[in-house]
Amino acid sequence: MDAFYASAEQAAKPSLRGKPVVVGGIGPRGVVATASYEARVFGVRSAMATAQARRLCPNAAYLTPRFTLYRDVSEVVMGLLRQLSPLVEPLSLDEAFVDLEAGGVEPTAEAVRAVGERLRRDIRAATGLSGSVGLAGSKMLAKIGSEQAKPDGLLLIEPGTEAALLGPMSVRVIPGVGPATAEALRRAGITTVAETGEAGEAELVRLLGKAHGAGLYALATGHDDRPVVAERDAKSVSVEDTFEEDLTDRVRVQMEIARLADRCVTRLRAAGRSGRTVVIKVRRYDFSTLTRSETLRGPTDDRTVVREAAARLLEGVDTTAGVRLLGVGVTGLADYTQEDLFAFAQAASEEAAAAAEAPDAPAPEEERQEESAEATEARPHRWLPGLDVRHAEYGAGWIQGSGVGRVTVRFEEPWSEPGRVRTFAVDDPALEPAEPLPLIRPGQPPGRPAVPSPSPEPAPGAPGASEGASAAGSSSP
DNA sequence: TCTGGGGTCCTAGGACCC
DNA sequence: TCTGGGGTCCTAGGACCC
């Protein structure tokens, strides 16, 4: 998808179409996630500090990300990809590999190009957004192709034409070659793909190490037979927070680690997983970052166990000079916890024992703590720019800005004309947070489901969730 | 007003085991 | 009677991707 988050925001907010839009962290330490092409003209880029983006492009709309919307759109697009082939490998919300051969597509330039063009039309019809397609005989070439095709294009790299196309390009186009690798190569006089291949495998291994050197040599010389892999289980789950101001109070640091441990466990359990190694991450005032980890005797998804491990790990870290980020993660994931295994073993033995007698083996159902503690906590909501609201009188809109006790809302919908702006007191009872509207008017394109709107079960306790959901509810497929 | 958040993979040293 | 070789696991850090 092209400039995915920013394009989704422009599709949702008619007044922003054709204008510079920057989606990312809004706070003092935020970074840019996606800049619209209009904003890129001013030099705004992904991963740039939002503060710097504001200097470069003060007139852009700066919006906080709405991941529920992006996830909904993503599911629609991934669904279209799965119609092409059972072998679809998502790389992120907005990018995936599709093995067309496994989908039975005839391996000719004409057939493959037709599939790509039809896909792009279908994506636009179903989401209102544009995507770009790279077609080639390997993952690397397809990825480079789609990159070159952006925005809103398609590139077919026919077998035999790779070397001429890639040779003169910067080695940075090869996936896996970042700033550090490019600099190491540059010091050896290597800057292009062609030069990388000419350097030879031994030289690249000497410069970059065994795995990276050999891998890069293969890719640079056009050897890439990595398969498209449909579903891969996550190997870790982690959460982290950067604080608007450095934390110095040790008790506060301990509190935040406990909160992060809880959030991490909530996500772990939602995924039905458990893990054996607990990791904490500490980024200090000077951006130096360290991790500490502890491996348990068996996998867990127990809040208390993770919280206590995280607290122990924190004990070994000096935080007196100030901490800007804390994180908690779990790796070594398994599908079952130690307790589950115990329960299984017990159930099995009881079953065996009871086999001859009465058939009443009470499966020891482990009692799960409820997840609601954090979610139901009444948090005063913040009017963050970009988020959806609903006003009792004026209807659906989004936050344009807020400050000094006031909040400015633009009232428009994805399918309306650009709307007008009104200002309210931040505590105006007629104003409530809402769920994103679908990008395409519900029931619009015949047959095809548009962006499904908000998850049928809104987060418990999310203020206004039910109202927002019912407002958009007619789009449910 | 420098530098997010969620991931994956690789390296390297030490412990430990056979 | 100066200390092999190979394997796995754990820990910490770093590059890279979107």
XYZ file of N, CA and C in Angstrom, chain A residues 306-475:
510
model
N 5.448 -12.888 35.659
C 6.146 -11.973 34.746
C 6.491 -10.679 35.466
N 5.547 -10.191 36.255
C 5.783 -8.950 36.976
C 6.970 -9.083 37.931
N 7.028 -10.213 38.624
C 8.112 -10.393 39.594
C 9.455 -10.577 38.899
N 9.452 -11.290 37.792
C 10.703 -11.454 37.048
C 11.198 -10.096 36.553
N 10.272 -9.294 36.034
C 10.652 -7.970 35.530
C 11.204 -7.111 36.658
N 10.567 -7.195 37.815
C 11.021 -6.406 38.960
C 12.426 -6.841 39.397
N 12.668 -8.154 39.399
C 14.012 -8.647 39.751
C 15.043 -8.128 38.761
N 14.702 -8.174 37.485
C 15.651 -7.730 36.468
C 15.963 -6.241 36.625
N 14.944 -5.483 36.990
C 15.147 -4.038 37.156
C 16.112 -3.745 38.297
N 16.115 -4.614 39.303
C 16.992 -4.385 40.455
C 18.446 -4.250 40.038
N 18.834 -4.929 38.967
C 20.220 -4.873 38.538
C 20.551 -3.702 37.624
N 19.624 -2.763 37.480
C 19.860 -1.657 36.546
C 19.835 -0.316 37.275
N 20.877 0.452 37.058
C 20.956 1.785 37.652
C 20.142 2.767 36.815
N 19.161 3.410 37.435
C 18.301 4.332 36.681
C 18.372 5.753 37.235
N 19.355 6.005 38.077
C 19.357 7.280 38.805
C 19.493 8.492 37.893
N 20.188 8.333 36.767
C 20.429 9.505 35.914
C 19.234 9.828 35.027
N 18.230 8.956 35.012
C 17.049 9.256 34.205
C 16.821 8.220 33.117
N 15.554 7.904 32.923
C 15.161 6.850 31.985
C 14.140 7.420 31.016
N 14.356 7.222 29.710
C 13.379 7.759 28.756
C 12.435 6.692 28.229
N 12.864 5.424 28.292
C 12.004 4.343 27.805
C 12.135 3.126 28.698
N 11.009 2.459 28.911
C 11.019 1.164 29.583
C 10.237 0.178 28.730
N 10.658 -1.082 28.758
C 9.929 -2.094 28.021
C 9.959 -3.426 28.753
N 8.942 -4.250 28.489
C 8.896 -5.609 29.021
C 8.476 -6.538 27.886
N 9.189 -7.644 27.751
C 8.852 -8.599 26.700
C 8.950 -10.025 27.199
N 8.370 -10.920 26.433
C 8.454 -12.353 26.724
C 8.849 -13.071 25.437
N 9.855 -13.918 25.523
C 10.266 -14.708 24.360
C 10.293 -16.183 24.740
N 10.697 -16.997 23.804
C 10.666 -18.440 24.052
C 9.227 -18.888 24.154
N 8.417 -18.449 23.192
C 6.974 -18.673 23.290
C 6.592 -20.125 23.033
N 5.605 -20.556 23.804
C 5.018 -21.878 23.615
C 3.515 -21.692 23.582
N 2.826 -22.733 23.152
C 1.375 -22.622 23.101
C 0.729 -22.987 24.432
N 1.494 -23.625 25.289
C 0.924 -24.051 26.559
C 1.786 -23.569 27.712
N 1.162 -23.389 28.842
C 1.921 -23.035 30.031
C 2.291 -24.310 30.776
N 3.207 -24.132 31.714
C 3.595 -25.232 32.567
C 2.371 -25.789 33.295
N 1.509 -24.875 33.748
C 0.316 -25.285 34.485
C -0.601 -26.108 33.578
N -0.707 -25.690 32.324
C -1.528 -26.441 31.380
C -1.012 -27.867 31.252
N 0.312 -27.973 31.105
C 0.911 -29.296 30.946
C 0.611 -30.148 32.171
N 0.734 -29.515 33.338
C 0.431 -30.200 34.584
C -1.027 -30.664 34.571
N -1.896 -29.743 34.147
C -3.318 -30.056 34.112
C -3.597 -31.204 33.141
N -2.924 -31.166 32.001
C -3.102 -32.236 31.021
C -2.681 -33.579 31.611
N -1.489 -33.556 32.230
C -0.958 -34.784 32.807
C -1.938 -35.334 33.850
N -2.418 -34.392 34.667
C -3.337 -34.802 35.726
C -4.628 -35.380 35.130
N -5.153 -34.647 34.151
C -6.394 -35.101 33.517
C -6.195 -36.474 32.890
N -5.035 -36.638 32.259
C -4.751 -37.911 31.596
C -4.708 -39.054 32.607
N -4.028 -38.799 33.728
C -3.900 -39.885 34.701
C -5.241 -40.176 35.367
N -5.997 -39.096 35.611
C -7.316 -39.306 36.200
C -8.222 -40.077 35.243
N -8.062 -39.722 33.983
C -8.858 -40.387 32.960
C -8.538 -41.883 32.952
N -7.234 -42.155 33.019
C -6.791 -43.548 33.022
C -7.343 -44.275 34.245
N -7.249 -43.583 35.382
C -7.723 -44.194 36.620
C -9.232 -44.421 36.582
N -9.905 -43.424 35.981
C -11.361 -43.486 35.963
C -11.900 -44.333 34.829
N -10.988 -44.736 33.957
C -11.412 -45.455 32.740
C -12.359 -46.608 33.055
N -11.990 -47.335 34.076
C -12.806 -48.500 34.420
C -14.083 -48.096 35.151
N -13.979 -46.985 35.897
C -15.110 -46.630 36.765
C -15.994 -45.545 36.164
N -16.508 -44.718 37.043
C -17.414 -43.647 36.596
C -16.706 -42.680 35.660
N -17.400 -42.223 34.643
C -16.807 -41.364 33.615
C -16.781 -39.894 33.995
N -16.521 -39.572 35.235
C -16.626 -38.171 35.649
C -15.259 -37.598 36.024
N -14.514 -37.209 35.017
C -13.207 -36.607 35.288
C -13.298 -35.091 35.182
N -13.344 -34.425 36.326
C -13.467 -32.964 36.280
C -12.147 -32.329 35.829
N -12.153 -31.821 34.610
C -10.949 -31.157 34.106
C -10.644 -29.935 34.960
N -9.484 -29.943 35.571
C -9.151 -28.792 36.427
C -8.932 -27.531 35.594
N -9.992 -26.841 35.378
C -9.936 -25.599 34.594
C -9.207 -24.539 35.394
N -8.100 -24.092 34.872
C -7.364 -23.075 35.619
C -8.128 -21.758 35.622
N -8.166 -21.188 36.790
C -8.907 -19.943 36.889
C -8.068 -18.795 36.355
N -8.605 -18.129 35.381
C -7.873 -17.007 34.771
C -8.238 -15.700 35.460
N -7.232 -14.915 35.693
C -7.529 -13.570 36.182
C -8.256 -12.805 35.084
N -9.152 -11.995 35.459
C -9.820 -11.180 34.452
C -8.882 -10.088 33.965
N -9.036 -9.745 32.701
C -8.131 -8.765 32.095
C -8.631 -7.341 32.279
N -9.760 -7.223 32.934
C -10.467 -5.951 32.841
C -9.853 -4.839 33.673
N -9.032 -5.197 34.641
C -8.549 -4.177 35.583
C -8.075 -2.912 34.875
N -7.191 -3.118 33.888
C -6.624 -1.944 33.234
C -7.658 -1.270 32.330
N -8.410 -2.099 31.624
C -9.298 -1.558 30.597
C -10.448 -0.739 31.177
N -10.961 -1.174 32.312
C -12.137 -0.489 32.839
C -11.769 0.731 33.673
N -10.518 0.843 33.987
C -10.093 1.987 34.784
C -10.514 3.273 34.070
N -11.216 4.104 34.781
C -11.714 5.332 34.161
C -10.548 6.281 33.908
N -10.132 6.315 32.650
C -9.044 7.230 32.270
C -9.665 8.456 31.625
N -9.245 9.622 32.001
C -9.730 10.791 31.287
C -9.185 10.730 29.864
N -10.062 10.709 28.873
C -9.541 10.574 27.517
C -8.906 11.883 27.057
N -7.922 11.709 26.200
C -7.241 12.882 25.668
C -7.725 13.126 24.254
N -7.924 14.352 23.909
C -8.388 14.697 22.557
C -7.178 14.783 21.647
N -6.748 13.630 21.119
C -5.559 13.613 20.273
C -5.933 13.906 18.820
N -5.132 14.711 18.153
C -5.458 15.078 16.785
C -5.571 13.853 15.879
N -6.643 13.812 15.109
C -6.850 12.713 14.173
C -7.894 11.723 14.639
N -8.156 11.665 15.958
C -9.076 10.638 16.462
C -10.538 11.000 16.171
N -11.342 9.941 16.087
C -12.747 10.109 15.750
C -13.555 10.553 16.956
N -14.526 11.386 16.695
C -15.472 11.785 17.740
C -16.876 11.799 17.154
N -17.827 11.895 18.057
C -19.216 12.072 17.638
C -19.813 13.134 18.526
N -20.502 14.073 17.914
C -21.166 15.135 18.666
C -22.673 14.913 18.587
N -23.324 15.078 19.721
C -24.759 14.772 19.799
C -25.536 15.528 18.728
N -25.141 16.737 18.421
C -25.890 17.543 17.460
C -25.282 17.497 16.065
N -23.923 17.557 15.985
C -23.283 17.728 14.668
C -22.841 16.412 14.030
N -22.876 15.311 14.776
C -22.569 14.015 14.178
C -21.091 13.665 14.207
N -20.640 12.921 13.185
C -19.289 12.363 13.166
C -18.261 13.405 12.737
N -17.107 13.357 13.398
C -16.024 14.274 13.041
C -14.720 13.759 13.596
N -13.700 14.599 13.470
C -12.403 14.198 14.025
C -11.712 15.395 14.650
N -10.860 15.074 15.614
C -10.168 16.121 16.359
C -9.123 16.792 15.482
N -9.249 18.076 15.316
C -8.223 18.793 14.567
C -7.143 19.307 15.502
N -7.528 19.674 16.693
C -6.524 20.118 17.659
C -7.190 20.419 18.982
N -6.370 20.600 19.999
C -6.935 20.976 21.285
C -5.897 21.722 22.100
N -6.363 22.463 23.054
C -5.464 23.241 23.913
C -6.258 24.282 24.659
N -5.659 24.785 25.707
C -6.278 25.794 26.582
C -7.771 25.547 26.807
N -8.076 24.316 27.132
C -9.442 24.007 27.538
C -10.434 23.880 26.390
N -9.959 23.976 25.152
C -10.857 23.883 24.005
C -10.421 22.748 23.085
N -11.369 22.251 22.330
C -11.044 21.230 21.349
C -11.733 21.588 20.035
N -10.966 21.464 18.951
C -11.489 21.833 17.631
C -11.794 20.570 16.844
N -12.996 20.496 16.305
C -13.453 19.300 15.595
C -13.860 19.670 14.177
N -13.407 18.832 13.217
C -13.914 19.023 11.856
C -14.976 17.963 11.600
N -16.140 18.394 11.192
C -17.250 17.466 10.985
C -17.338 17.073 9.515
N -16.869 15.850 9.264
C -16.951 15.310 7.909
C -16.850 13.800 8.010
N -17.255 13.140 6.950
C -17.192 11.685 6.890
C -16.465 11.298 5.617
N -15.978 10.055 5.544
C -15.173 9.661 4.382
C -15.871 9.919 3.051
N -17.186 9.865 3.038
C -17.927 10.003 1.774
C -18.607 11.360 1.646
N -18.259 12.284 2.571
C -18.900 13.603 2.503
C -17.990 14.606 1.805
N -18.498 15.778 1.560
C -17.670 16.896 1.128
C -16.796 17.308 2.313
N -15.701 18.036 2.029
C -14.924 18.556 3.159
C -15.845 19.306 4.115
N -15.648 19.054 5.405
C -16.589 19.601 6.377
C -16.075 20.857 7.054
N -16.881 21.387 7.945
C -16.457 22.607 8.616
C -16.047 22.333 10.057
N -15.388 23.339 10.610
C -14.761 23.191 11.910
C -15.574 23.902 12.978
N -15.673 23.248 14.142
C -16.312 23.899 15.294
C -15.451 23.670 16.520
N -15.574 24.581 17.464
C -14.764 24.489 18.673
C -15.662 24.326 19.889
N -15.211 23.449 20.801
C -15.984 23.165 22.014
C -15.078 23.241 23.234
N -15.708 23.269 24.390
C -14.943 23.094 25.620
C -14.527 21.631 25.707
N -13.326 21.363 26.264
C -12.850 19.975 26.297
C -13.783 19.067 27.078
N -14.572 19.652 28.001
C -15.457 18.795 28.798
C -16.906 18.902 28.327
N -17.107 19.329 27.094
C -18.463 19.399 26.545
C -19.095 18.006 26.559
N -20.182 17.850 27.285
C -20.771 16.503 27.413
C -21.373 15.980 26.102
N -21.589 16.845 25.131
C -22.162 16.378 23.858
C -21.122 15.724 22.964
N -19.859 15.811 23.366
C -18.763 15.311 22.537
C -18.185 14.027 23.113
N -18.118 12.990 22.269
C -17.592 11.710 22.754
C -16.625 11.122 21.741
N -15.664 10.348 22.248
C -14.801 9.592 21.335
C -15.645 8.585 20.556
N -15.206 8.235 19.343
C -15.961 7.292 18.514
C -15.004 6.341 17.816
N -15.570 5.307 17.212
C -14.783 4.357 16.424
C -14.644 4.876 15.003
N -13.583 4.461 14.293
C -13.402 4.904 12.910
C -14.586 4.487 12.029
N -14.918 5.341 11.086
C -15.905 4.976 10.077
C -15.188 4.208 8.971
N -15.915 3.347 8.260
C -15.286 2.673 7.119
C -14.966 3.700 6.042
N -13.957 3.387 5.222
C -13.506 4.359 4.227
C -14.457 4.442 3.047
N -15.176 3.355 2.825
C -16.116 3.337 1.718
C -17.509 3.212 2.293
N -18.404 4.006 1.774
C -19.744 4.048 2.354
C -20.345 2.652 2.441
N -20.822 2.297 3.618
C -21.386 0.953 3.790
C -22.425 0.651 2.728
N -22.343 -0.549 2.173
C -23.308 -0.950 1.157
C -23.067 -0.306 -0.183
N -21.885 0.274 -0.363
C -21.599 1.000 -1.599
C -21.335 0.106 -2.798
N -20.119 -0.505 -2.863
C -19.868 -1.269 -4.085
C -20.646 -2.561 -4.020
N -21.414 -2.891 -5.004
C -22.278 -4.060 -4.927
C -21.471 -5.322 -4.697
N -21.919 -6.118 -3.753
C -21.289 -7.409 -3.547
C -20.100 -7.370 -2.623
N -19.120 -6.614 -2.994
C -17.851 -6.686 -2.263
C -17.949 -5.954 -0.928
N -17.514 -6.616 0.141
C -17.526 -5.929 1.428
C -16.482 -4.824 1.431
N -16.849 -3.696 1.916
C -15.874 -2.614 2.045
C -15.069 -2.847 3.310
N -14.417 -1.836 3.787
C -13.650 -1.959 5.016
C -14.618 -2.302 6.131
N -14.403 -3.448 6.771
C -15.331 -3.793 7.832
C -15.138 -2.857 8.975
N -16.130 -2.449 9.552
C -15.918 -1.482 10.564
C -15.893 -2.116 11.884
N -15.577 -1.272 12.807
C -15.038 -1.630 14.103
C -15.368 -3.028 14.510
N -14.443 -3.601 15.172
C -14.604 -4.949 15.656
C -15.937 -5.051 16.345
N -16.642 -6.154 16.090
C -17.984 -6.333 16.641
C -18.009 -6.176 18.153
N -16.918 -6.560 18.810
C -16.846 -6.427 20.265
C -15.890 -5.303 20.595
N -16.382 -4.106 20.811
C -15.482 -3.006 21.149
C -14.810 -3.279 22.485
N -13.619 -2.759 22.662
C -12.893 -2.966 23.913
C -13.801 -2.614 25.080
N -13.866 -3.523 26.055
C -14.736 -3.241 27.189
C -14.308 -1.938 27.847
N -15.271 -1.104 28.112
C -14.948 0.113 28.825
C -14.454 1.227 27.941
N -14.208 0.963 26.671
C -13.803 2.054 25.794
C -14.956 3.036 25.719
N -14.697 4.263 26.151
C -15.798 5.208 26.240
C -16.396 5.473 24.865
N -17.690 5.397 24.774
C -18.348 5.746 23.520
C -18.245 4.673 22.456
N -17.635 3.560 22.779
C -17.397 2.546 21.754
C -18.705 2.048 21.145
N -19.669 1.807 21.983
C -20.903 1.235 21.475
C -21.618 2.208 20.533
N -21.626 3.474 20.893
C -22.260 4.464 20.019
C -21.550 4.503 18.673
N -20.210 4.549 18.738
C -19.450 4.633 17.497
C -19.711 3.408 16.635
N -19.753 2.250 17.276
C -19.928 1.017 16.530
C -21.301 0.978 15.865
N -22.315 1.410 16.588
C -23.642 1.326 16.003
C -23.787 2.347 14.878
N -23.074 3.445 14.999
C -23.159 4.449 13.941
C -22.641 3.884 12.628
N -21.612 3.018 12.745
C -21.009 2.484 11.527
C -21.413 1.032 11.305
N -22.269 0.563 12.164
C -22.535 -0.876 12.223
C -23.109 -1.472 10.958
N -23.737 -0.633 10.147
C -24.405 -1.193 8.974
C -23.430 -1.762 7.952
N -22.139 -1.530 8.180
C -21.184 -2.028 7.198
C -20.769 -3.465 7.456
